[in-house]
Tab-separated table of C-alpha atoms in Angstrom:
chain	number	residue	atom	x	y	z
A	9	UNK	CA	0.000	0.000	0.000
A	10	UNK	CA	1.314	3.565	-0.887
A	11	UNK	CA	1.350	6.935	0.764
A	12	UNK	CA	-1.389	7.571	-0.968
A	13	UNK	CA	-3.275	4.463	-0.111
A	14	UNK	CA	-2.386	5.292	4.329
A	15	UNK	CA	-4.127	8.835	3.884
A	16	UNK	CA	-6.725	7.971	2.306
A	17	UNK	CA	-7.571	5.383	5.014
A	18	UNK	CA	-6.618	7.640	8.097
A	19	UNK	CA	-9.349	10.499	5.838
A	20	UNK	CA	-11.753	8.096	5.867
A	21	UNK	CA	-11.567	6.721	9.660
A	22	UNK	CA	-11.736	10.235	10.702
A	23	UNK	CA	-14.701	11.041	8.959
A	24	UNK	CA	-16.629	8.218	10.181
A	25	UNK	CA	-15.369	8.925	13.452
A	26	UNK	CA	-16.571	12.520	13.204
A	27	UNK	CA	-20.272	11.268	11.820
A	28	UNK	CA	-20.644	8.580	14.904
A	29	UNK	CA	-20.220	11.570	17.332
A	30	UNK	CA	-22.392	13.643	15.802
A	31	UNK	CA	-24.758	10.862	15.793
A	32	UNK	CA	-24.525	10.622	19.102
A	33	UNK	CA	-24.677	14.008	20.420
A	34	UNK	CA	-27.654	14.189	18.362
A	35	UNK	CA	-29.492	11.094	19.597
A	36	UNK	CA	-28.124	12.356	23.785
A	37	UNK	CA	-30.171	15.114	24.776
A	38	UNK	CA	-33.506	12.989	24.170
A	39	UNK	CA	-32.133	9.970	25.806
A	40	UNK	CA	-31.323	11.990	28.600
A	41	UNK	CA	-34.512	13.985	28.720
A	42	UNK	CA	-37.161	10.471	28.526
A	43	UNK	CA	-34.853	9.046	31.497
A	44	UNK	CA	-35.257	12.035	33.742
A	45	UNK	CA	-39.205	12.154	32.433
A	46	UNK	CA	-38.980	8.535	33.997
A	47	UNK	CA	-37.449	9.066	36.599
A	48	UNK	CA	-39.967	11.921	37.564
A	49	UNK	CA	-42.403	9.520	36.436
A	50	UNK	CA	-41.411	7.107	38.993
A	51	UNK	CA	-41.287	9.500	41.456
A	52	UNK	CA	-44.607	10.919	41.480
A	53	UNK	CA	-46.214	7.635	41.266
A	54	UNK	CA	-43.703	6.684	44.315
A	55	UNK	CA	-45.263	10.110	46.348
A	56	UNK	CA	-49.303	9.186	45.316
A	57	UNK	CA	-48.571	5.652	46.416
A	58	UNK	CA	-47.318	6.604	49.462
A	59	UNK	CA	-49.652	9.373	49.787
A	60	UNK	CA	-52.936	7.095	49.366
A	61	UNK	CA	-51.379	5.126	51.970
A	62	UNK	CA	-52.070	7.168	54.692
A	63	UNK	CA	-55.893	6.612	55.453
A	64	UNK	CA	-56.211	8.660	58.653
A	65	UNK	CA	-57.970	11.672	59.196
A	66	UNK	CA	-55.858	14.552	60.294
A	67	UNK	CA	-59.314	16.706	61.680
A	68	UNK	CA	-60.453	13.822	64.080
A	69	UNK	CA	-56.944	13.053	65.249
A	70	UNK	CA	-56.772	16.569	66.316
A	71	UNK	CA	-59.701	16.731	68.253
A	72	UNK	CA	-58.804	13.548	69.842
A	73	UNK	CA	-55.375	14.768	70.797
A	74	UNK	CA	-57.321	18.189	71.977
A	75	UNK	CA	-59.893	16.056	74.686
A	76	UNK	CA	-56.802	13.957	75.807
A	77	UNK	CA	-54.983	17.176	76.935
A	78	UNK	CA	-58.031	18.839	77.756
A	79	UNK	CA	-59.618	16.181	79.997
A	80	UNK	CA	-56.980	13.605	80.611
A	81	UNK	CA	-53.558	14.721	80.934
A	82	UNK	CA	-54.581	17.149	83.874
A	83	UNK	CA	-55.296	14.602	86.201
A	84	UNK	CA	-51.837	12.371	84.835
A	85	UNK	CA	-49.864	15.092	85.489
A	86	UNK	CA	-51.645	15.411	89.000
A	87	UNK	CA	-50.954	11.626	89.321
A	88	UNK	CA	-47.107	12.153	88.053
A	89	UNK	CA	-47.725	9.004	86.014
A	90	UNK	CA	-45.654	8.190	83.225
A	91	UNK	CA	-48.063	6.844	80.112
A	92	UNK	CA	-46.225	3.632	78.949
A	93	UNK	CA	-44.859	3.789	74.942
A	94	UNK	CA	-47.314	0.816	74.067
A	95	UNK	CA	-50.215	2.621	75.195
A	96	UNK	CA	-52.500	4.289	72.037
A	97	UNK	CA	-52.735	7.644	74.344
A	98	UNK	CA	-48.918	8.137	74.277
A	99	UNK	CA	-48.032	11.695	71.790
A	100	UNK	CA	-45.674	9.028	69.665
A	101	UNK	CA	-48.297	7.238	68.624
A	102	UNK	CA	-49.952	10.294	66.942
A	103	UNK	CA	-49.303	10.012	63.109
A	104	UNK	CA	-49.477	13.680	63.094
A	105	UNK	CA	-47.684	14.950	66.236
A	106	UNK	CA	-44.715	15.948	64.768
A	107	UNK	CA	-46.325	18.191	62.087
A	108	UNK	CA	-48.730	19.305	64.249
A	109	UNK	CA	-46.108	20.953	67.431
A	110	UNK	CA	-44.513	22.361	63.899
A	111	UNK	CA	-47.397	24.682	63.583
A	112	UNK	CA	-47.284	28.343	64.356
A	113	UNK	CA	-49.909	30.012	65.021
A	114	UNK	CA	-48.500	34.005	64.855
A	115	UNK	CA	-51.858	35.732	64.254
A	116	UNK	CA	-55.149	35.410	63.472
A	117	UNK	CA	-55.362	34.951	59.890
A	118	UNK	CA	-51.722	34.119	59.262
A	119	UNK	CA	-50.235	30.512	60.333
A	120	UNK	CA	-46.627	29.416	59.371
A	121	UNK	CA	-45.125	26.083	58.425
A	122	UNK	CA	-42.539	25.433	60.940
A	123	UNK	CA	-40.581	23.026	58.575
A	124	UNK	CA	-39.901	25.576	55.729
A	125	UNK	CA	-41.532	29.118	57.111
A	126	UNK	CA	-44.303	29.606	54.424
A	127	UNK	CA	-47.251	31.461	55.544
A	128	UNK	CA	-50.916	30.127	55.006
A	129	UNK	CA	-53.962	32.523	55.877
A	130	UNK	CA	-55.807	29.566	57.455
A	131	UNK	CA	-55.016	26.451	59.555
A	132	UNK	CA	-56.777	24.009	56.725
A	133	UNK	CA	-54.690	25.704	54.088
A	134	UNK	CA	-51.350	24.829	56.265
A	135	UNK	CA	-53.078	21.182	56.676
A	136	UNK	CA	-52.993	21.117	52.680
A	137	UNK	CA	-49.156	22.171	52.569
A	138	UNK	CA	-48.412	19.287	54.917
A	139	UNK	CA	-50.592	16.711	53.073
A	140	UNK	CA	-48.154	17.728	49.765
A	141	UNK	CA	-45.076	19.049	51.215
A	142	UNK	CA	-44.083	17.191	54.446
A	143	UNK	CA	-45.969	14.003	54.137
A	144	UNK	CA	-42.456	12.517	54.207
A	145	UNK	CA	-41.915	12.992	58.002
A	146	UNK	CA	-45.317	10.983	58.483
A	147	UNK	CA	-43.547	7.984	60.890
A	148	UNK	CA	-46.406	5.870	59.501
A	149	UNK	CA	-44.139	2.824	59.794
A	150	UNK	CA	-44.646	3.387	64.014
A	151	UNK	CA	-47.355	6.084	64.770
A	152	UNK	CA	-50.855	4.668	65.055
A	153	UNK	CA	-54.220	6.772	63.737
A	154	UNK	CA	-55.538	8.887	66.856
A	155	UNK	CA	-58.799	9.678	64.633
A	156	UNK	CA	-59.476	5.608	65.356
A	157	UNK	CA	-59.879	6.288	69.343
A	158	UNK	CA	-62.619	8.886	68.708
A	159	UNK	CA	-65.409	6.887	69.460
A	160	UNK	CA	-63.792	5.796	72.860
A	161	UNK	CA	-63.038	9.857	73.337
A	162	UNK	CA	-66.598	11.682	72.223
A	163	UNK	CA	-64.479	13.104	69.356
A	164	UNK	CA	-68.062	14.486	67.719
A	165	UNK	CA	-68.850	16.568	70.718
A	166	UNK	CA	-65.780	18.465	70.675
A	167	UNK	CA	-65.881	18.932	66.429
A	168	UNK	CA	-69.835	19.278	66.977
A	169	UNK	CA	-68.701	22.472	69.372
A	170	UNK	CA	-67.066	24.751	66.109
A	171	UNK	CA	-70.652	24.169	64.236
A	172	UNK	CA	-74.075	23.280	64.638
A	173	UNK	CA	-75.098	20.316	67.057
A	174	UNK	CA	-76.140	17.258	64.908
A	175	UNK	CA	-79.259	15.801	66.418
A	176	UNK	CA	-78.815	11.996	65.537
A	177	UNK	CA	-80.623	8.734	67.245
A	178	UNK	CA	-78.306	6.826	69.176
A	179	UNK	CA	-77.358	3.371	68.310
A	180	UNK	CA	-77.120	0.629	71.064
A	181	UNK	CA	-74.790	-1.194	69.301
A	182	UNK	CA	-72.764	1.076	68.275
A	183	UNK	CA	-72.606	2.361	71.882
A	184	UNK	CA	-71.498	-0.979	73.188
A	185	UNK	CA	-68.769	-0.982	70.309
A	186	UNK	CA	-67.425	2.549	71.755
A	187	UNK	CA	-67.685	1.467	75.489
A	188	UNK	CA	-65.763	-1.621	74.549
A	189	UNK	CA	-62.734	0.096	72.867
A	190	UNK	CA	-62.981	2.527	75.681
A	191	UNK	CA	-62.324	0.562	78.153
A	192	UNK	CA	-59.855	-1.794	76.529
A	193	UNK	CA	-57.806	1.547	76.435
A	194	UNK	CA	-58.572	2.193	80.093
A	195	UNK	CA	-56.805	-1.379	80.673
A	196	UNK	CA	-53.933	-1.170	78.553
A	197	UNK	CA	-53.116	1.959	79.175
A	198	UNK	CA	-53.491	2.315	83.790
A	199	UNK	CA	-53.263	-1.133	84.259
A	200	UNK	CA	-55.003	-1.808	87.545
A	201	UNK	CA	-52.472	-3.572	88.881
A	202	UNK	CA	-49.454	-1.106	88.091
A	203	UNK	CA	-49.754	0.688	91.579
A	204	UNK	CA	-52.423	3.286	93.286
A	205	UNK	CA	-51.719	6.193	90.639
A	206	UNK	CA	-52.326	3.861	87.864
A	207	UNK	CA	-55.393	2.450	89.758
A	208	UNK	CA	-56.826	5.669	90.238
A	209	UNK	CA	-56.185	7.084	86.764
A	210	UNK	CA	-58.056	3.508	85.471
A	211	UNK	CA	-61.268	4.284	87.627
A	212	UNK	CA	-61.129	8.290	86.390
A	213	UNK	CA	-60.982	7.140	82.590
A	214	UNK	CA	-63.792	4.847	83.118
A	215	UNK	CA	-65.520	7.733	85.079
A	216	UNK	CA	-64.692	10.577	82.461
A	217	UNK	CA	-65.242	8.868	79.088
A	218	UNK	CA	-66.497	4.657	79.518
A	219	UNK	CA	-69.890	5.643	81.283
A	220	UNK	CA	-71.372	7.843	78.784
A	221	UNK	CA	-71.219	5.324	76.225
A	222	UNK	CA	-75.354	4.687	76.556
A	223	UNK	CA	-78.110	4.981	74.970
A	224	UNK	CA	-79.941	5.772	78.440
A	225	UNK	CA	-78.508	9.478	78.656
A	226	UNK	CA	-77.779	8.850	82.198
A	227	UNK	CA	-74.339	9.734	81.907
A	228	UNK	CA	-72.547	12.597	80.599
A	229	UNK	CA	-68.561	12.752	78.757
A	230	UNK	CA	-65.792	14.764	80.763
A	231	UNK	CA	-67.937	14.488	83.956
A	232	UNK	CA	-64.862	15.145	85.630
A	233	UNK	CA	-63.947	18.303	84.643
A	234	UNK	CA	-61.140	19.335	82.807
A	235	UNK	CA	-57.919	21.540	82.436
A	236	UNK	CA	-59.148	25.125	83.817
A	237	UNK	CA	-58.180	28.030	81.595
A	238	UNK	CA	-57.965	31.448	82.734
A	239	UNK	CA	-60.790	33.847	80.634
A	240	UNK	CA	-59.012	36.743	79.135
A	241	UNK	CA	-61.967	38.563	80.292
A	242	UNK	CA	-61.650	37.721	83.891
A	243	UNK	CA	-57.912	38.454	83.895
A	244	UNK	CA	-58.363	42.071	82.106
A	245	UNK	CA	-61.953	42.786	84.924
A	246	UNK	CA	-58.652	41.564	87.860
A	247	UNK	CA	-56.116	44.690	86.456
A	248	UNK	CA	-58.769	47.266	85.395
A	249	UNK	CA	-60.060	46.441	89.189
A	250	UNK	CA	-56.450	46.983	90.380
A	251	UNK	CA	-56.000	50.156	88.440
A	252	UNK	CA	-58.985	51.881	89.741
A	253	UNK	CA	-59.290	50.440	93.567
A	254	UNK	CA	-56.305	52.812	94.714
A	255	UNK	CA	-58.192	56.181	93.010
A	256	UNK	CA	-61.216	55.186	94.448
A	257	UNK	CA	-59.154	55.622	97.929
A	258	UNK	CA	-57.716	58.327	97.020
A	259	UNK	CA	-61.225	60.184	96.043
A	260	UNK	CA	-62.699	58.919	99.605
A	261	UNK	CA	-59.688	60.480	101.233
A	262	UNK	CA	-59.982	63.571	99.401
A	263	UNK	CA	-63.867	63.454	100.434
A	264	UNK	CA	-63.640	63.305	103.933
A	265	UNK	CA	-60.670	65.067	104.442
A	266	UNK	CA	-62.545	68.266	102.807
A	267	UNK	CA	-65.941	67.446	105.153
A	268	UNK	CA	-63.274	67.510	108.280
A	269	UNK	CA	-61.964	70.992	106.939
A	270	UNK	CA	-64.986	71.988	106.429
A	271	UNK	CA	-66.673	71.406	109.848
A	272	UNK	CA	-63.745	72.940	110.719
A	273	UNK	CA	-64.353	76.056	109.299
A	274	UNK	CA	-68.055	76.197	110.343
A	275	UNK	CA	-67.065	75.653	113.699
A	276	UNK	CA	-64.146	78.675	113.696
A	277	UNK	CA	-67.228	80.741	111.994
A	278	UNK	CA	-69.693	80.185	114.334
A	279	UNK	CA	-67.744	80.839	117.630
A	280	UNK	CA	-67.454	84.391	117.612
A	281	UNK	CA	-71.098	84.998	116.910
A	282	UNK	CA	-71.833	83.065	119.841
A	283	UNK	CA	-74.230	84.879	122.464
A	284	UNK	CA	-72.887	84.801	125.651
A	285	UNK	CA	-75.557	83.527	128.758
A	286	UNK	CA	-76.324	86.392	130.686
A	287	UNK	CA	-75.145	85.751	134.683
């Protein structure tokens, strides 16, 4: 083969060298743009999947959570009894405890995501952001549903309290149902035979939310009582009472020290005029 022969092969391996990468810088960008579609793809199906598999409802486990600080966790702390792990009562077995102490509420129309700082006008509109945001930090693998305890806790009364009473028949056996979970939580969670504190808190659950499970209206929920709050109008009445109790002293002062100066003065006046007996 001749000189002429070698350059003519080295031309031609070049330019089919130069046509296979421009066939494949060509044929790249789509390759790489369908793989990332897929992977994106993937990924949203991965977040719906995991998002339809949360079946618990965030507005009943917070009125659950609401009645156990409300009408329980007064009298625990009064007790100084620790609430075992295992029992369904315990704030780690809340599905949405965490997301819920990341709430803040800073005024009245204007709520902020403690997670990322965004600002929602409403407390259902924050609820939405965590449902599509933050539903990663669910621990759904150990947190329980609180919203399946409210028919052990009267969760209706308390959600029945922000709207118009529902007037509906009662059901004996659904009644029974509730009474039973109720008090299979009363066992599990102050076992009777765990000492006096967890004997008395046993007797108060029964007491405060077992009882009213009838259909005989004998018995009311929270009978008990619960965690007193101090009305904002009371406390404002206690300093505006403050405030003015000292100048209502100070006006009686002034008032009978100016009727003393003023006998005073009638009695200086009316001495010389005085008649004087005759002897």
């Amino acid at each position: 083969m001749g000189r002429t022969g070698v350059m003519a092969c080295m031309f031609l391996f070049v330019l089919l060298s130069l046509q296979a990468t421009i066939l494949v810088s060509s044929t790249s960008p789509p390759l790489i743009q369908d793989t990332e579609r897929h992977a994106a793809s993937r990924t949203l199906k991965q977040e719906e999947q995991y998002a339809h598999e949360v079946h618990c409802s965030r507005e009943r486990s917070r009125a659950a959570w609401k009645i156990i600080e409300e009408y329980l966790m007064p009298f625990v702390e009064r007790e100084k009894y620790q609430i075992s792990s295992k029992c369904r009562l315990h704030p780690d077995k809340d599905l949405f405890r965490d997301q819920e102490q990341h709430k803040i509420h800073v005024d009245v129309n204007e709520w902020r995501c403690g997670y990322c700082n965004k600002i929602f006008r409403a407390e259902k509109f924050l609820d939405q952001h965590f449902d599509n945001r933050h539903y990663n930090l669910l621990n759904v693998s150990h947190s329980k549903c609180l919203a399946d305890l409210c028919g052990a806790l009267h969760c209706d009364l308390v959600m029945d309290s922000n709207s118009l009473p529902r007037k509906t028949r009662c059901n004996p056996a659904a009644a029974a149902k509730n009474r039973h979970l109720c008090e299979n939580v009363a066992n599990s969670c102050f076992p009777v035979n765990q000492g006096p504190s967890a004997n008395r808190l046993h007797e108060l659950f029964l007491r405060q939310f077992c009882d009213a499970h009838t259909c005989s209206g004998g018995q009311k929920p929270f009978s008990k009582g619960g965690r007193k709050h101090t009305s904002i109008f009371y406390f404002a009445i206690s300093i505006l009472t403050l405030m003015l109790l000292p100048i209502f002293y100070l006006i009686v002062y002034l008032y009978q020290r100016e009727m003393r100066n003023g006998t005073q003065e009638l009695k200086r006046i009316s001495q010389p005029g005085r008649k004087t007996k005759p002897s």
